[in-house]
mmCIF file of C-alpha atoms and ligand atoms in Angstrom:
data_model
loop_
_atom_site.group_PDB
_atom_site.id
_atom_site.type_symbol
_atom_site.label_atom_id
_atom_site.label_comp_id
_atom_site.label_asym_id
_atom_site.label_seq_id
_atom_site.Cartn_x
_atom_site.Cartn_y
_atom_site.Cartn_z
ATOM 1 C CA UNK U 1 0.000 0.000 0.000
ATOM 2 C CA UNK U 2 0.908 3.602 -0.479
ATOM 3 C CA UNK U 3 0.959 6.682 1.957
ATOM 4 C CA UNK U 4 0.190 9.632 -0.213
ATOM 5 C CA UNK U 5 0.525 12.955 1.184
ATOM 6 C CA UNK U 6 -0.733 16.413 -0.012
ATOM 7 C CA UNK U 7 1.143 19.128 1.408
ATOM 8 C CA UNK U 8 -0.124 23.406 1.306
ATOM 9 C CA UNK U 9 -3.775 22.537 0.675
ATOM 10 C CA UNK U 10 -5.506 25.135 3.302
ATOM 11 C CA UNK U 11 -4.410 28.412 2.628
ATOM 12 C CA UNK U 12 -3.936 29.631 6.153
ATOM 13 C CA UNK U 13 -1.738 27.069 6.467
ATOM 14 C CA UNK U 14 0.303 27.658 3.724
ATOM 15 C CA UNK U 15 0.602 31.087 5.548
ATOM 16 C CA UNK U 16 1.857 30.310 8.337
ATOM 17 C CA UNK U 17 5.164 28.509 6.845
ATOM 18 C CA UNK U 18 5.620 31.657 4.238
ATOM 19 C CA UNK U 19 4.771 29.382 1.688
ATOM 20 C CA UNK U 20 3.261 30.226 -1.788
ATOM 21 C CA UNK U 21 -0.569 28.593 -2.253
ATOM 22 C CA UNK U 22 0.536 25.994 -4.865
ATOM 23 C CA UNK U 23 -1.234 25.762 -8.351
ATOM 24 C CA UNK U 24 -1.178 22.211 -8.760
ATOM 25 C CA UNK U 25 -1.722 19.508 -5.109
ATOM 26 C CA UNK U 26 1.807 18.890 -3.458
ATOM 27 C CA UNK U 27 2.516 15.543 -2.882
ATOM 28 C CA UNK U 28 4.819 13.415 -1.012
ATOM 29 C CA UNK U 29 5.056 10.116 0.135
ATOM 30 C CA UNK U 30 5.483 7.757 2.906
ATOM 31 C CA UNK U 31 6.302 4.315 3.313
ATOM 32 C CA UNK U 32 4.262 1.430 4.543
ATOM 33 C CA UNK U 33 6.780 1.483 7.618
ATOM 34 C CA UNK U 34 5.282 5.227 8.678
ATOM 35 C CA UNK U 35 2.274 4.051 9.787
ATOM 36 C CA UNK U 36 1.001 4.489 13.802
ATOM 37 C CA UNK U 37 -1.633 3.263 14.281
ATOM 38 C CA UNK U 38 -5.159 3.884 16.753
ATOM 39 C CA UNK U 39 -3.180 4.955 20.269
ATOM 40 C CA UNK U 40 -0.053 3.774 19.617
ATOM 41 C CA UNK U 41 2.429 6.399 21.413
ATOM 42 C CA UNK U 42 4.856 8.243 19.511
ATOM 43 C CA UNK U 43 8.576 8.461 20.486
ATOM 44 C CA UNK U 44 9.859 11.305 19.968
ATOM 45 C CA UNK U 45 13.130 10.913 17.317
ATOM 46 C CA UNK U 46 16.593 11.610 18.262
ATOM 47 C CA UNK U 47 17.247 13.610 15.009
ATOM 48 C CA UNK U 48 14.351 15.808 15.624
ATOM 49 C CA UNK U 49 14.584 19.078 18.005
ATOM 50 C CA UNK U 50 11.058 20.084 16.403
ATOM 51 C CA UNK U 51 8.383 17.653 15.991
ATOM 52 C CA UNK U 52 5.493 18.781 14.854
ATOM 53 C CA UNK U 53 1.537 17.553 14.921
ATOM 54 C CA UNK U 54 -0.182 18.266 11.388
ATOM 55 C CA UNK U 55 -3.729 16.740 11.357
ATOM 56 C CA UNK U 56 -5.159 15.541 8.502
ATOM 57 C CA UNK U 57 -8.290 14.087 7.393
ATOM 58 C CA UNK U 58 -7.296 10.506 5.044
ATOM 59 C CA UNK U 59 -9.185 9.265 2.616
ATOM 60 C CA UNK U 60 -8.974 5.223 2.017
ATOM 61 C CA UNK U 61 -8.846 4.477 -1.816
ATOM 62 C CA UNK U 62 -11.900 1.672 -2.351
ATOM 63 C CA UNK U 63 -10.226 0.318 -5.701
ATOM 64 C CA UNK U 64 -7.910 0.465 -8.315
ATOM 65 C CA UNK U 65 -7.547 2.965 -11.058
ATOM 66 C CA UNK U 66 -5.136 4.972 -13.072
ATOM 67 C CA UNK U 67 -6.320 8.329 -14.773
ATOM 68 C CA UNK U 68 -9.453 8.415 -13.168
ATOM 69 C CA UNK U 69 -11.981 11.401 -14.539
ATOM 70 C CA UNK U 70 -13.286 13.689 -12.711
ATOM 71 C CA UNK U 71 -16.983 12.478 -12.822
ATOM 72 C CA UNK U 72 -15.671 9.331 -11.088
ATOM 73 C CA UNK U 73 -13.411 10.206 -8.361
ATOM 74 C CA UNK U 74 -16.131 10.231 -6.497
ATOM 75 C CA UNK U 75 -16.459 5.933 -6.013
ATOM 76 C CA UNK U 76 -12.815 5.723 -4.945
ATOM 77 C CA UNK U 77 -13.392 6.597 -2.242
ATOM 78 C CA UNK U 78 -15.867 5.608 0.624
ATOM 79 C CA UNK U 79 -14.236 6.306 4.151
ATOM 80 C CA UNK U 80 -11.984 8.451 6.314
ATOM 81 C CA UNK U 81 -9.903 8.860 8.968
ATOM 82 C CA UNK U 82 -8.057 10.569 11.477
ATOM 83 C CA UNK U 83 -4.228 11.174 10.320
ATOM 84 C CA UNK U 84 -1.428 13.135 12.103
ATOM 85 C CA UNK U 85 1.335 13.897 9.797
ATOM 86 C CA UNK U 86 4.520 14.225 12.383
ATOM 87 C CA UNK U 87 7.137 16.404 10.669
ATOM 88 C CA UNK U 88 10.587 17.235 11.689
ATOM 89 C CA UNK U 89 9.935 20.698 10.830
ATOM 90 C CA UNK U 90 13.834 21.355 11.729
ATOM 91 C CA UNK U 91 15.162 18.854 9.346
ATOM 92 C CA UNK U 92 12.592 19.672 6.668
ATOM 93 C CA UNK U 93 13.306 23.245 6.619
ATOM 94 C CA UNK U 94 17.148 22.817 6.351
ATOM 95 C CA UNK U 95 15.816 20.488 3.654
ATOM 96 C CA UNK U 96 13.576 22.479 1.776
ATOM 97 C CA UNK U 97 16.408 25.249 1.988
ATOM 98 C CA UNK U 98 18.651 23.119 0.011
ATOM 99 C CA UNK U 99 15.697 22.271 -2.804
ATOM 100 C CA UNK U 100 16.387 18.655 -1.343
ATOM 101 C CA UNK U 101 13.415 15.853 -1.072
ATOM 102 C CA UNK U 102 12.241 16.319 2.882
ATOM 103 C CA UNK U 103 11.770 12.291 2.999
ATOM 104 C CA UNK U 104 13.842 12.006 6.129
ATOM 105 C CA UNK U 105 11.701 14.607 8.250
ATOM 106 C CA UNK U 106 7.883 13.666 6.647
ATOM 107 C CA UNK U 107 8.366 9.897 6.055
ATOM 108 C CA UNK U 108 10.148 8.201 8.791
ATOM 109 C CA UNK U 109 9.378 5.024 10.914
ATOM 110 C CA UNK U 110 5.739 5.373 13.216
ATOM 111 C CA UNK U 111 5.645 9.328 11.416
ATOM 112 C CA UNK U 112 1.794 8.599 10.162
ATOM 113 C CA UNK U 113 -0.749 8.467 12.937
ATOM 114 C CA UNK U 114 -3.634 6.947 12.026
ATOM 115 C CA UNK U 115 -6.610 6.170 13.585
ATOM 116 C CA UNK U 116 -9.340 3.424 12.367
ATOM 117 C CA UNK U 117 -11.480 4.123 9.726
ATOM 118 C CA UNK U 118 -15.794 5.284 9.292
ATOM 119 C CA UNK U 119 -17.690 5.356 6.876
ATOM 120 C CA UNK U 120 -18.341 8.850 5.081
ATOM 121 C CA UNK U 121 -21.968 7.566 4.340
ATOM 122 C CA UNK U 122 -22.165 8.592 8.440
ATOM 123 C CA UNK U 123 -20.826 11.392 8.600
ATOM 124 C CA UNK U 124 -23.576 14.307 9.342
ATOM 125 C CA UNK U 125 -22.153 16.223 6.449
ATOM 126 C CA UNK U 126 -19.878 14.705 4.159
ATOM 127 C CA UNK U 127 -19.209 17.503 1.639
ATOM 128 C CA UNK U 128 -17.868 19.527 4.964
ATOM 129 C CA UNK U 129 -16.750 17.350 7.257
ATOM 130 C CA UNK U 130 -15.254 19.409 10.421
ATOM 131 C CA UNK U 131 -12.031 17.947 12.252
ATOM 132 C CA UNK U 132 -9.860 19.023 15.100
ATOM 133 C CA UNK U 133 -6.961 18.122 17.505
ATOM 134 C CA UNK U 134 -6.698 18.817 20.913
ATOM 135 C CA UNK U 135 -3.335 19.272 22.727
ATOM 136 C CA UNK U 136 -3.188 18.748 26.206
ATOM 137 C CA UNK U 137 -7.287 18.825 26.148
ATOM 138 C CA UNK U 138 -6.712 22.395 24.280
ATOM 139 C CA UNK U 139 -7.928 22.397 21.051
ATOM 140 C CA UNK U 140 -5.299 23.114 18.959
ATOM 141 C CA UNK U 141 -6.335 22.610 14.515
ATOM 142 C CA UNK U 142 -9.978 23.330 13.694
ATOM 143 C CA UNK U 143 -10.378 22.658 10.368
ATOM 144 C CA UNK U 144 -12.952 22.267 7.767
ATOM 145 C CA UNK U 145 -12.680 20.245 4.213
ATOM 146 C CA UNK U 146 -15.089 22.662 2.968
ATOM 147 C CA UNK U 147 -11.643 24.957 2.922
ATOM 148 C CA UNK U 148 -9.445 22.682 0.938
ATOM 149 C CA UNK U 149 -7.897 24.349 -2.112
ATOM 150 C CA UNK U 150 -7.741 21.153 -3.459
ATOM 151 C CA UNK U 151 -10.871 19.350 -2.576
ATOM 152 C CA UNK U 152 -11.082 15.202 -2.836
ATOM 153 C CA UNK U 153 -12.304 14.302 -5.836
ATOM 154 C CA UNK U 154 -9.065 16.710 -7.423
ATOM 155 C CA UNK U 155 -6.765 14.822 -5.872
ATOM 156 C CA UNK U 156 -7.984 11.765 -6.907
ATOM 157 C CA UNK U 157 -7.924 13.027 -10.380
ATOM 158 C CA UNK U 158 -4.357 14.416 -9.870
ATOM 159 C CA UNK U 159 -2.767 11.786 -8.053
ATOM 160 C CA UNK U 160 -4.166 8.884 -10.681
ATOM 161 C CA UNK U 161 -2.230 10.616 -13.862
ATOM 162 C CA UNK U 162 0.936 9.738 -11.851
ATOM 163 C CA UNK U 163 0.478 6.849 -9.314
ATOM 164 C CA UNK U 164 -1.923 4.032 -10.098
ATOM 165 C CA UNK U 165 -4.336 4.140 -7.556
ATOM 166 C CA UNK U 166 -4.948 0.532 -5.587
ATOM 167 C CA UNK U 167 -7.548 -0.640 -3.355
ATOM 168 C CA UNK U 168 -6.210 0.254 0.208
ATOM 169 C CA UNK U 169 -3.904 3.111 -0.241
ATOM 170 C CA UNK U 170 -4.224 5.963 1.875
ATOM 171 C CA UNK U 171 -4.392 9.772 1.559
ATOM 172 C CA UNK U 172 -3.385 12.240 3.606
ATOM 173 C CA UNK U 173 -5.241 15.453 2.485
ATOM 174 C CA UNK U 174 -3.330 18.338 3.997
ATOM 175 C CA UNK U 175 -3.112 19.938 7.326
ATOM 176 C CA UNK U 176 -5.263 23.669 7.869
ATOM 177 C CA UNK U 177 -3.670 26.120 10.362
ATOM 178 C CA UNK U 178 -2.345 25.609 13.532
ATOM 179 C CA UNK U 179 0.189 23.276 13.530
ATOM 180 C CA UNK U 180 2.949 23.262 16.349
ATOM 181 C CA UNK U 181 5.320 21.136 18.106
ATOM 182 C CA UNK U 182 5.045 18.708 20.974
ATOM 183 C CA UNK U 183 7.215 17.370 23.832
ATOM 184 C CA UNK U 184 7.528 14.481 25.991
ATOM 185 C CA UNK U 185 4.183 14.084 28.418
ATOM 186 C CA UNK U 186 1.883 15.973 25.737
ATOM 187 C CA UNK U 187 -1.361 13.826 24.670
ATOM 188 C CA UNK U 188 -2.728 14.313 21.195
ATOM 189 C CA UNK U 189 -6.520 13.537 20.790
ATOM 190 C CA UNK U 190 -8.149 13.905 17.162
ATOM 191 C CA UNK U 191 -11.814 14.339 16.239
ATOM 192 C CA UNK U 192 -14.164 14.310 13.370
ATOM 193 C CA UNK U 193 -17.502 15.874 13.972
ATOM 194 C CA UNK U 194 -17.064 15.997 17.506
ATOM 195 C CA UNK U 195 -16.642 11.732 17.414
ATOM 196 C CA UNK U 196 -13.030 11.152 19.124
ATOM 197 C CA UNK U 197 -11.275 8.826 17.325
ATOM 198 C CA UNK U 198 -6.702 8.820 17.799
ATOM 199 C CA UNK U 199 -5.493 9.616 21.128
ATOM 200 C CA UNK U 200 -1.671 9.413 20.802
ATOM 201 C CA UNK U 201 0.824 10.275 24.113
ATOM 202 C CA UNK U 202 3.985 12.048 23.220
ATOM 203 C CA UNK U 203 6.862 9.742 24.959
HETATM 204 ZN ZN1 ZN S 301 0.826 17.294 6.220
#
């Protein structure tokens, strides 16, 4: 399976790392070895002075396709979850610097918290589905896929011309504003509509 990640795709986000609002979706990837999953803690890296929460809602791809149109992007899809995106943000910036791939400070070992997945089909609104993260019970990211500059069915359309889509891959659609670091004894909790679903302790 494949970790797809979009990065920039909430424009106050893209803000608040001085970063232009990109034309076409970002993307990155992780590898299968990323993943964290439901309540697993997270160690905190020894190459990292800055680690840094970025929650994301992830979209599960339903089944395989390559150059999918836009009037079906729709179907490959079918149900979401919870993702945290830990980033080095100190290695990634000395990285991005450079013009060098950030791999090292986006994809390394446990760096995709995930929680399990619902079904979108109950979800109180599934064109706008509201998220957040708390910190410390302190709500941290609010965000809202109603504000995605690249919504869904886009990125299905964009990602297919270059990756073949298959059954079980995930997506992580981009992080909205608010994104910060954390330190050892913080608790990370992640909701969708108000429905609590990744709790992650910071070790
Ligand atoms: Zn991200």
């Amino acid at each position: 399976m494949k970790i797809i990640c979009i990065g920039r795709n909430y424009v106050a986000h893209a803000a608040e790392l001085k970063n232009a609002v990109p034309k076409n979706p970002l993307i990155f990837m992780k590898p299968p070895t990323a993943l964290l999953l439901k309540d697993k803690p997270m160690y905190i890296p020894e190459f990292t002075n800055d680690l840094h929460y970025e929650a994301e809602i992830v979209l599960k791809i339903a089944k395989n396709g390559r150059h999918v149109q836009p009037e079906f992007a729709r179907e490959y899809y079918t149900q979401i979850a919870f993702g945290i995106d830990f980033t080095a943000r100190d290695l990634q910036s000395q990285l991005k610097e450079k013009g060098h791939p950030w791999e090292i400070a986006k994809g390394f070992d446990f760096s995709a918290g995930l929680s399990e997945f619902i079904n979108m089909s109950d979800l109180e609104n599934s064109e706008h589905i509201q998220f957040h993260l708390d910190l410390n019970g302190e709500t941290v990211q609010n965000g809202n896929t109603k504000d995605l500059i690249f919504d869904f069915d886009t990125l299905i359309v964009y990602i297919s011309k270059f990756f073949k889509l298959q059954q079980g891959d995930i997506i992580y659609t981009g992080t909205p504003a608010g994104v910060g670091p954390v330190k050892i004894g913080d608790t990370l909790e992640g909701y969708i509509e108000n429905k609590k679903l990744l709790s992650c302790d910071i070790k």
